[in-house]
CSV table of C-alpha atoms in Angstrom, one decimal:
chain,number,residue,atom,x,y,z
A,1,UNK,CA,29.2,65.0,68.3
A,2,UNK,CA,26.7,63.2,66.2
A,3,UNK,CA,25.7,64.2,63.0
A,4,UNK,CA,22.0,65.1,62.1
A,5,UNK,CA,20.2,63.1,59.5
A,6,UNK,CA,18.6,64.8,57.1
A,7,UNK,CA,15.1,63.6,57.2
A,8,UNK,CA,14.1,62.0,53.5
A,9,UNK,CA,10.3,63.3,52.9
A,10,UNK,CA,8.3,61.5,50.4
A,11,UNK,CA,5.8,63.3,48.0
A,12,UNK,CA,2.3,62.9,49.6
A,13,UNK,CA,0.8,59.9,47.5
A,14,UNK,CA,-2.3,61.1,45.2
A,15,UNK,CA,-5.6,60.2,46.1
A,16,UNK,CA,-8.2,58.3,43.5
A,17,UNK,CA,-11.0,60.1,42.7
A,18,UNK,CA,-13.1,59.2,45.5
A,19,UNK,CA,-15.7,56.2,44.0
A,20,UNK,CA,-18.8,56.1,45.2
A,21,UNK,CA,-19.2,52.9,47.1
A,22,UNK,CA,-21.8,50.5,45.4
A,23,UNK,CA,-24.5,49.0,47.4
A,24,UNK,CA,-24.6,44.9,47.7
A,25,UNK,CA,-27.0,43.6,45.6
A,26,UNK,CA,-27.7,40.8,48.1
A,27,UNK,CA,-29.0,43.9,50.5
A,28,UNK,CA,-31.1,45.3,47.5
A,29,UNK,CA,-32.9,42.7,46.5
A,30,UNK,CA,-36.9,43.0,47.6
A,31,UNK,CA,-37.8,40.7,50.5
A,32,UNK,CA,-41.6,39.3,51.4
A,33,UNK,CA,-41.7,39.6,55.0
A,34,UNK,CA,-43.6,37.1,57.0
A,35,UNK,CA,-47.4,37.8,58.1
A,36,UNK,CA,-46.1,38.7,62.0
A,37,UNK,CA,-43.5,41.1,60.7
A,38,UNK,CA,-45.4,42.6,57.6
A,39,UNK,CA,-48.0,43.7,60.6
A,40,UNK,CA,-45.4,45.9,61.9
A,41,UNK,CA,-43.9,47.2,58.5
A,42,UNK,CA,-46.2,46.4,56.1
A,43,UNK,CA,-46.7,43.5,53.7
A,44,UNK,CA,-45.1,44.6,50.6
A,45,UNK,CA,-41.9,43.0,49.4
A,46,UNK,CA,-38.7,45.5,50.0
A,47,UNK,CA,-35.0,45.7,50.3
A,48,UNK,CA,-33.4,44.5,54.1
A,49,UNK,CA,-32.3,48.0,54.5
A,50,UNK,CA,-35.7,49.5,53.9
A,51,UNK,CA,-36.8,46.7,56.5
A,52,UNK,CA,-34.6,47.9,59.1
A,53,UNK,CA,-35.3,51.2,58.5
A,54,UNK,CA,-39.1,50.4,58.8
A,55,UNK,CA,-38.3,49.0,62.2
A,56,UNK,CA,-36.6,51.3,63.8
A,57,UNK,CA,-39.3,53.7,63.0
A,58,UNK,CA,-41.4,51.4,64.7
A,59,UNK,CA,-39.3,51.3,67.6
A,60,UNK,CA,-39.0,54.9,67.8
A,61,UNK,CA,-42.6,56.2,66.8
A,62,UNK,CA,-43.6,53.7,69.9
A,63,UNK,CA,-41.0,54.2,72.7
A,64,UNK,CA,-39.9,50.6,72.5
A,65,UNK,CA,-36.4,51.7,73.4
A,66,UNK,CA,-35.1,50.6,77.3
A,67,UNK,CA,-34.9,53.7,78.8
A,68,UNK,CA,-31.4,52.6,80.9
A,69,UNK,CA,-29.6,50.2,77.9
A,70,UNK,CA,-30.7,52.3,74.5
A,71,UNK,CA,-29.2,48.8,72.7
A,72,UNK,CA,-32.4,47.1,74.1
A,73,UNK,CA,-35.4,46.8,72.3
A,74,UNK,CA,-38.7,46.5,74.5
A,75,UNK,CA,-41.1,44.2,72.6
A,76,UNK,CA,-45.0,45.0,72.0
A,77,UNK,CA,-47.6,42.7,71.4
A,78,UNK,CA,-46.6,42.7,67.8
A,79,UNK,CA,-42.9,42.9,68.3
A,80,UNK,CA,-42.8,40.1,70.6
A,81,UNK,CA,-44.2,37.8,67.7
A,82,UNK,CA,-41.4,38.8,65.5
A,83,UNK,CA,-38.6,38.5,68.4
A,84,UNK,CA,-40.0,34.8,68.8
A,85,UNK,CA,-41.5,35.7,72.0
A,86,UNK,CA,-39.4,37.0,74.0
A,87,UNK,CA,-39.8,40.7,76.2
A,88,UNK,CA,-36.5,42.2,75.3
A,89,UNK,CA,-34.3,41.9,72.8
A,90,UNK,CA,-30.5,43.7,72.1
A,91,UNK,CA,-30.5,45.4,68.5
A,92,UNK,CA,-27.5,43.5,67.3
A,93,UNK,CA,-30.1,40.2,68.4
A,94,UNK,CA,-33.2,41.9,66.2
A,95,UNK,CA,-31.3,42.0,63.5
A,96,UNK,CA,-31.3,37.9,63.5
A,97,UNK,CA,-34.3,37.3,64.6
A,98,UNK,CA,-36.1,39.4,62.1
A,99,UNK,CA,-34.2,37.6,59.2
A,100,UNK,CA,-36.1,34.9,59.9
A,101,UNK,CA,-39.0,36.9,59.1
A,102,UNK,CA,-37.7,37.4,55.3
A,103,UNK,CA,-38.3,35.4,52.6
């Protein structure tokens, strides 16, 4: 018969005190938005997160989302300045095109 092995258990390692994660300063740091996207959001200079924020409110406060694919954006006549023309846009493209919007 074969023997059993006794199973070694290891003390459950301690956690750190839980840090609070620090926000990028590269993502902090105010941005002037361009004339076609400070139409949408505003002209004054903010952070890219507030930006994206802005945006999405946009988005939603209009019903720009496609109704079948939620990833697509549908553009507006102010959108479709910012998206560099173009109808539709997916929301991981946005994100780039409205960079270019950021000084």
């Amino acid at each position: 018969m074969a023997a059993k092995k006794k199973s070694s258990k290891k003390a459950p390692a301690k956690k750190k005190a839980a840090a609070k994660r620090k926000p990028n300063a590269a993502f902090m740091k105010p941005m002037q938005p361009s004339a076609a996207l400070g139409a949408v959001i505003g002209n004054g200079a903010m952070p890219r997160t507030e930006v994206t924020k802005k945006i999405w409110n946009y988005i939603k406060r209009n019903s720009l989302q496609d109704s079948k694919n939620r990833r697509n954006i549908n553009a507006d006549d102010k959108l479709k300045e910012v998206f560099g023309g173009k109808k539709q846009v997916s929301m991981f493209e946005m994100t780039k095109l409205v960079s270019k919007h950021l000084k």
